[in-house]
Amino acid sequence: MSATVAAGRTVSTEVAAEDLVALARGAAVLGTGGGGDPYVGRLLAEQALREHGPVRLVALAELPDDACVVPVAMMGAPTVMVEKTPSVELIGRTVTALTEHLGVNPTHLACIEAGGINSTIPLVAAAQLGLPLVDGDGMGRAFPELQMVLPTLSRIAATPMSIADEKGNVGVLTTIDNHWAESLARSLTIAMGCSAIISNYLMTGAQARESLVGGTLSLCRALGRRIEAVRASHGDPVAAVADELGGRVLHTGKVTDVARRTTTGFARGDAVVSGPAGELTLRFQNEHLVAALDGEILVSTPDLIILLDSDTGEPVTTEALRFGHRVSVLGAPADPRWHSPAAIELVGPRYFGYDHDPVRVCGPARTGAVGDR
Amino acid sequence: MSATVAAGRTVSTEVAAEDLVALARGAAVLGTGGGGDPYVGRLLAEQALREHGPVRLVALAELPDDACVVPVAMMGAPTVMVEKTPSVELIGRTVTALTEHLGVNPTHLACIEAGGINSTIPLVAAAQLGLPLVDGDGMGRAFPELQMVLPTLSRIAATPMSIADEKGNVGVLTTIDNHWAESLARSLTIAMGCSAIISNYLMTGAQARESLVGGTLSLCRALGRRIEAVRASHGDPVAAVADELGGRVLHTGKVTDVARRTTTGFARGDAVVSGPAGELTLRFQNEHLVAALDGEILVSTPDLIILLDSDTGEPVTTEALRFGHRVSVLGAPADPRWHSPAAIELVGPRYFGYDHDPVRVCGPARTGAVGDR
């Protein structure tokens, strides 16, 4: 995917307020259950775009080597994020806290994760600060911890990073590695009330081209639009998403059990989807990490496990999971860089305490470059 | 006490390596059980003073109005501090992290609390950075939480503050009030391994004169020397400490029970001292906060509750409390500013969850100005 982008086939585009329904829906698909309610992220971004105008999306291939790229994101438990919406102003202020600490002028903002609210938070800051946004992200999906991004594998430091809450408290952390950044920022996030805005992984344009996944925001918008179009034409939106992501439908059924707790700053738990093929158990920590059918693991992290409403194709986040919901469970391949040994150490099942190797989704190869859309 | 100092009767002096045994002992007396093992603090300060030479003590009255006074301290559970000694270099680096963030040049360092290791940590930084040290502190005793200092009552902000650990992680926090500074710094301290170095309450010389307690370091040294002298002449060191602090002996006996746990970043617990007069219960959170004899409260925070070895007069810290130790329990009056209604709200028994008003020590009035020593 990134190779295609590097070949320069992508073009700049814009995100306007009217794109946000589709973009937020697609972001929630890539969010694999985490990333928070896309509705909340959309409302925030709509407010910012209506006030400040559209945001220019810049393809990775178009980034100058010496660009100063600043990611911004929300950190915390999605269960809390939906009840404690940040202000537009707070998001921009968090970016500024980092760039002022470092004495640099940001040229572009970026998403550190594709998923739910973290695909729209950077749009908010870009609109408010009048900066273009990189069409890409640090994962190509969502993961629960701060160090779980491709830039970590490219040895880009997570810190100095800023962290701020809606009350007006701000911190700047400088840590010895990206795991310590997670640990200290997580403890601050919990003290700040289980959600905070962070800005970290500040990088050059050259580093962004090497370490980010290209085209993610365009992909989110395309996904969201396709779900809507297929639904309007009475087609199968679930099959359309599987096709768009080169994945496959793992299971269809009804949610018959949800055990969810907000603990150590995360929304953790298990859910069971009962269907004709058996009982599929989903294990999640903000994001869905393992899908097992009657005990057999079908797909696990780092590949994507996506829950969609079976009728509408709307993505279902972990905090919205409820008994009786009829859902389809999809598996889709992650960016190939997530399957290196170093990456598996960072985000593989064993890191999360599941004693097995990663199980990759078996489906048609992911076709078409995201950047072409 | 501070009035005397303000009248200009104090003079500058020096602290050299050979003063440290006395100074650390006196600091542990004012530490009222908290502040960590004075032995650890003394070793650190000895290393710094032998390497960099003596530190000049500056009386509050001699501080220029526009002095840039920077307190530095250790934060965390004394039970952990004794096992995880910071380096000399870390302490200086924490001061520099704050002053560089603010773009200011420190002219003086200061103690934010009188007690145990926090009377010697600033000496270490002063020696290393080649700066004079204010002869005073922010409490005239020790308290467990960051906002519990007289500067809070003078509306001096605890932040921006720096916080650093021995691994090399550094944070700078800016909070909306001093309670939030405690909350966020405590969570970072816990994540950093239950102890950290902090630098905060940066203030002008004029603010230092208004809000600090004068002469504390001289008092610590004088106390420590007097204990040694009285012991050498086979006198009663416990009575000598009571006399020096204008306090009185509350109880003498043997430690018959200690329940201590390191939790939420503090050393919390209860101890029982059984003697001829009955059973005295001590309740502590790093520092001793309440002393009750057979259920009757004799003294409580904000006044000082001090444990001394009955034979030697050596102060006993909460983490060193053990069954069978023969101890004397003293009460001594706190700086009068601690008895205002706002101060009682900040550090009174009810703040710590004890449902009673403060009980002041009844003894001879504290005589003699600390600054005269």
mmCIF file of N, CA, C and O in Angstrom, chain A residues 101 163 165 167-177 180-181 183-185 187-188 191-193, chain B residues 101 163 165 167-177 180-181 183-185 187-188 191-193:
data_model
loop_
_atom_site.group_PDB
_atom_site.id
_atom_site.type_symbol
_atom_site.label_atom_id
_atom_site.label_comp_id
_atom_site.label_asym_id
_atom_site.label_seq_id
_atom_site.Cartn_x
_atom_site.Cartn_y
_atom_site.Cartn_z
ATOM 1 N N HIS A 101 7.112 23.499 23.353
ATOM 2 C CA HIS A 101 8.148 22.898 24.199
ATOM 3 C C HIS A 101 9.407 22.631 23.377
ATOM 4 O O HIS A 101 10.530 22.847 23.842
ATOM 5 N N ILE A 163 0.422 16.027 26.827
ATOM 6 C CA ILE A 163 -0.815 15.366 27.252
ATOM 7 C C ILE A 163 -1.633 16.403 28.008
ATOM 8 O O ILE A 163 -1.084 17.125 28.849
ATOM 9 N N ASP A 165 -5.770 17.635 29.545
ATOM 10 C CA ASP A 165 -7.156 17.258 29.815
ATOM 11 C C ASP A 165 -8.085 18.448 29.649
ATOM 12 O O ASP A 165 -7.638 19.586 29.449
ATOM 13 N N LYS A 167 -9.821 19.898 31.744
ATOM 14 C CA LYS A 167 -9.870 20.814 32.887
ATOM 15 C C LYS A 167 -8.842 21.933 32.746
ATOM 16 O O LYS A 167 -8.960 22.980 33.372
ATOM 17 N N GLY A 168 -7.782 21.681 31.926
ATOM 18 C CA GLY A 168 -6.739 22.688 31.734
ATOM 19 C C GLY A 168 -5.375 22.214 32.207
ATOM 20 O O GLY A 168 -4.405 22.973 32.160
ATOM 21 N N ASN A 169 -5.272 20.966 32.674
ATOM 22 C CA ASN A 169 -3.983 20.416 33.081
ATOM 23 C C ASN A 169 -3.203 19.951 31.853
ATOM 24 O O ASN A 169 -3.779 19.372 30.935
ATOM 25 N N VAL A 170 -1.911 20.222 31.861
ATOM 26 C CA VAL A 170 -1.051 19.861 30.722
ATOM 27 C C VAL A 170 0.237 19.249 31.243
ATOM 28 O O VAL A 170 0.802 19.710 32.236
ATOM 29 N N GLY A 171 0.717 18.208 30.573
ATOM 30 C CA GLY A 171 2.012 17.625 30.889
ATOM 31 C C GLY A 171 2.841 17.470 29.635
ATOM 32 O O GLY A 171 2.308 17.353 28.529
ATOM 33 N N VAL A 172 4.163 17.530 29.801
ATOM 34 C CA VAL A 172 5.083 17.194 28.710
ATOM 35 C C VAL A 172 5.998 16.095 29.242
ATOM 36 O O VAL A 172 6.624 16.263 30.287
ATOM 37 N N LEU A 173 6.033 14.955 28.568
ATOM 38 C CA LEU A 173 6.836 13.818 29.017
ATOM 39 C C LEU A 173 7.985 13.562 28.046
ATOM 40 O O LEU A 173 7.815 13.666 26.835
ATOM 41 N N THR A 174 9.147 13.226 28.614
ATOM 42 C CA THR A 174 10.283 12.787 27.804
ATOM 43 C C THR A 174 10.770 11.489 28.432
ATOM 44 O O THR A 174 11.191 11.488 29.596
ATOM 45 N N THR A 175 10.661 10.402 27.687
ATOM 46 C CA THR A 175 10.931 9.085 28.280
ATOM 47 C C THR A 175 12.080 8.383 27.564
ATOM 48 O O THR A 175 12.466 8.766 26.464
ATOM 49 N N ILE A 176 12.593 7.333 28.222
ATOM 50 C CA ILE A 176 13.764 6.648 27.674
ATOM 51 C C ILE A 176 13.400 5.691 26.542
ATOM 52 O O ILE A 176 14.255 5.310 25.760
ATOM 53 N N ASP A 177 12.132 5.300 26.448
ATOM 54 C CA ASP A 177 11.684 4.515 25.292
ATOM 55 C C ASP A 177 10.167 4.630 25.168
ATOM 56 O O ASP A 177 9.506 5.242 26.009
ATOM 57 N N TRP A 180 7.943 3.211 28.042
ATOM 58 C CA TRP A 180 7.821 4.113 29.189
ATOM 59 C C TRP A 180 6.877 5.270 28.874
ATOM 60 O O TRP A 180 6.177 5.773 29.758
ATOM 61 N N ALA A 181 6.844 5.691 27.614
ATOM 62 C CA ALA A 181 5.887 6.743 27.238
ATOM 63 C C ALA A 181 4.468 6.246 27.484
ATOM 64 O O ALA A 181 3.627 6.962 28.042
ATOM 65 N N SER A 183 3.555 3.880 29.584
ATOM 66 C CA SER A 183 3.326 3.673 31.008
ATOM 67 C C SER A 183 3.045 4.997 31.732
ATOM 68 O O SER A 183 2.092 5.105 32.515
ATOM 69 N N LEU A 184 3.861 6.010 31.474
ATOM 70 C CA LEU A 184 3.676 7.292 32.178
ATOM 71 C C LEU A 184 2.441 8.035 31.655
ATOM 72 O O LEU A 184 1.683 8.605 32.445
ATOM 73 N N ALA A 185 2.253 8.020 30.344
ATOM 74 C CA ALA A 185 1.087 8.719 29.791
ATOM 75 C C ALA A 185 -0.205 8.026 30.225
ATOM 76 O O ALA A 185 -1.218 8.673 30.480
ATOM 77 N N SER A 187 -0.708 6.457 33.060
ATOM 78 C CA SER A 187 -1.022 6.794 34.453
ATOM 79 C C SER A 187 -1.561 8.228 34.540
ATOM 80 O O SER A 187 -2.469 8.505 35.312
ATOM 81 N N LEU A 188 -1.016 9.130 33.723
ATOM 82 C CA LEU A 188 -1.566 10.494 33.708
ATOM 83 C C LEU A 188 -2.989 10.497 33.151
ATOM 84 O O LEU A 188 -3.869 11.192 33.675
ATOM 85 N N ALA A 191 -5.294 9.451 35.810
ATOM 86 C CA ALA A 191 -5.456 10.515 36.813
ATOM 87 C C ALA A 191 -6.273 11.674 36.256
ATOM 88 O O ALA A 191 -6.947 12.385 36.989
ATOM 89 N N MET A 192 -6.189 11.887 34.947
ATOM 90 C CA MET A 192 -6.925 12.984 34.322
ATOM 91 C C MET A 192 -8.395 12.623 34.117
ATOM 92 O O MET A 192 -9.158 13.426 33.591
ATOM 93 N N GLY A 193 -8.768 11.403 34.471
ATOM 94 C CA GLY A 193 -10.174 11.009 34.362
ATOM 95 C C GLY A 193 -10.426 10.003 33.253
ATOM 96 O O GLY A 193 -11.502 9.935 32.686
ATOM 97 N N HIS B 101 12.638 24.728 31.151
ATOM 98 C CA HIS B 101 11.273 24.803 30.611
ATOM 99 C C HIS B 101 10.750 26.235 30.723
ATOM 100 O O HIS B 101 10.078 26.735 29.815
ATOM 101 N N ILE B 163 9.422 16.547 37.116
ATOM 102 C CA ILE B 163 9.439 15.279 37.853
ATOM 103 C C ILE B 163 10.304 14.318 37.049
ATOM 104 O O ILE B 163 10.161 14.218 35.830
ATOM 105 N N ASP B 165 12.799 10.460 37.097
ATOM 106 C CA ASP B 165 13.161 9.233 37.794
ATOM 107 C C ASP B 165 14.597 8.826 37.477
ATOM 108 O O ASP B 165 15.255 9.435 36.620
ATOM 109 N N LYS B 167 15.650 6.341 35.992
ATOM 110 C CA LYS B 167 15.849 5.651 34.722
ATOM 111 C C LYS B 167 16.147 6.632 33.593
ATOM 112 O O LYS B 167 16.709 6.259 32.572
ATOM 113 N N GLY B 168 15.755 7.914 33.808
ATOM 114 C CA GLY B 168 15.980 8.919 32.778
ATOM 115 C C GLY B 168 14.698 9.506 32.225
ATOM 116 O O GLY B 168 14.724 10.329 31.318
ATOM 117 N N ASN B 169 13.549 9.112 32.776
ATOM 118 C CA ASN B 169 12.273 9.682 32.350
ATOM 119 C C ASN B 169 12.042 11.021 33.047
ATOM 120 O O ASN B 169 12.323 11.158 34.234
ATOM 121 N N VAL B 170 11.520 11.991 32.309
ATOM 122 C CA VAL B 170 11.286 13.337 32.844
ATOM 123 C C VAL B 170 9.914 13.824 32.401
ATOM 124 O O VAL B 170 9.514 13.601 31.256
ATOM 125 N N GLY B 171 9.211 14.491 33.301
ATOM 126 C CA GLY B 171 7.952 15.121 32.944
ATOM 127 C C GLY B 171 7.918 16.556 33.426
ATOM 128 O O GLY B 171 8.589 16.909 34.405
ATOM 129 N N VAL B 172 7.157 17.391 32.726
ATOM 130 C CA VAL B 172 6.891 18.753 33.194
ATOM 131 C C VAL B 172 5.374 18.898 33.232
ATOM 132 O O VAL B 172 4.702 18.654 32.222
ATOM 133 N N LEU B 173 4.829 19.233 34.392
ATOM 134 C CA LEU B 173 3.383 19.353 34.555
ATOM 135 C C LEU B 173 2.983 20.799 34.801
ATOM 136 O O LEU B 173 3.677 21.523 35.520
ATOM 137 N N THR B 174 1.865 21.199 34.201
ATOM 138 C CA THR B 174 1.274 22.505 34.475
ATOM 139 C C THR B 174 -0.191 22.254 34.786
ATOM 140 O O THR B 174 -0.925 21.765 33.918
ATOM 141 N N THR B 175 -0.588 22.537 36.018
ATOM 142 C CA THR B 175 -1.931 22.152 36.443
ATOM 143 C C THR B 175 -2.759 23.369 36.842
ATOM 144 O O THR B 175 -2.221 24.462 37.062
ATOM 145 N N ILE B 176 -4.071 23.141 36.952
ATOM 146 C CA ILE B 176 -4.976 24.259 37.231
ATOM 147 C C ILE B 176 -4.957 24.653 38.704
ATOM 148 O O ILE B 176 -5.365 25.747 39.053
ATOM 149 N N ASP B 177 -4.503 23.758 39.586
ATOM 150 C CA ASP B 177 -4.338 24.130 40.991
ATOM 151 C C ASP B 177 -3.367 23.154 41.648
ATOM 152 O O ASP B 177 -2.924 22.185 41.017
ATOM 153 N N TRP B 180 -4.414 19.396 41.907
ATOM 154 C CA TRP B 180 -4.193 18.646 40.669
ATOM 155 C C TRP B 180 -2.712 18.342 40.479
ATOM 156 O O TRP B 180 -2.354 17.298 39.916
ATOM 157 N N ALA B 181 -1.848 19.231 40.927
ATOM 158 C CA ALA B 181 -0.411 18.937 40.842
ATOM 159 C C ALA B 181 -0.095 17.689 41.652
ATOM 160 O O ALA B 181 0.636 16.797 41.200
ATOM 161 N N SER B 183 -2.199 15.281 42.441
ATOM 162 C CA SER B 183 -2.846 14.121 41.842
ATOM 163 C C SER B 183 -2.057 13.594 40.634
ATOM 164 O O SER B 183 -1.789 12.394 40.517
ATOM 165 N N LEU B 184 -1.658 14.487 39.746
ATOM 166 C CA LEU B 184 -0.949 14.045 38.541
ATOM 167 C C LEU B 184 0.482 13.622 38.864
ATOM 168 O O LEU B 184 0.973 12.611 38.352
ATOM 169 N N ALA B 185 1.155 14.385 39.734
ATOM 170 C CA ALA B 185 2.532 14.017 40.079
ATOM 171 C C ALA B 185 2.555 12.703 40.858
ATOM 172 O O ALA B 185 3.467 11.888 40.709
ATOM 173 N N SER B 187 0.484 10.184 40.488
ATOM 174 C CA SER B 187 0.290 9.056 39.569
ATOM 175 C C SER B 187 1.568 8.802 38.772
ATOM 176 O O SER B 187 1.926 7.647 38.524
ATOM 177 N N LEU B 188 2.275 9.865 38.407
ATOM 178 C CA LEU B 188 3.554 9.664 37.712
ATOM 179 C C LEU B 188 4.579 9.025 38.646
ATOM 180 O O LEU B 188 5.334 8.138 38.242
ATOM 181 N N ALA B 191 3.937 5.424 38.803
ATOM 182 C CA ALA B 191 4.351 4.755 37.560
ATOM 183 C C ALA B 191 5.873 4.709 37.440
ATOM 184 O O ALA B 191 6.431 3.807 36.822
ATOM 185 N N MET B 192 6.544 5.687 38.035
ATOM 186 C CA MET B 192 8.008 5.722 37.970
ATOM 187 C C MET B 192 8.646 4.767 38.988
ATOM 188 O O MET B 192 9.869 4.688 39.076
ATOM 189 N N GLY B 193 7.829 4.101 39.774
ATOM 190 C CA GLY B 193 8.353 3.120 40.721
ATOM 191 C C GLY B 193 8.245 3.570 42.163
ATOM 192 O O GLY B 193 9.035 3.169 43.013
#
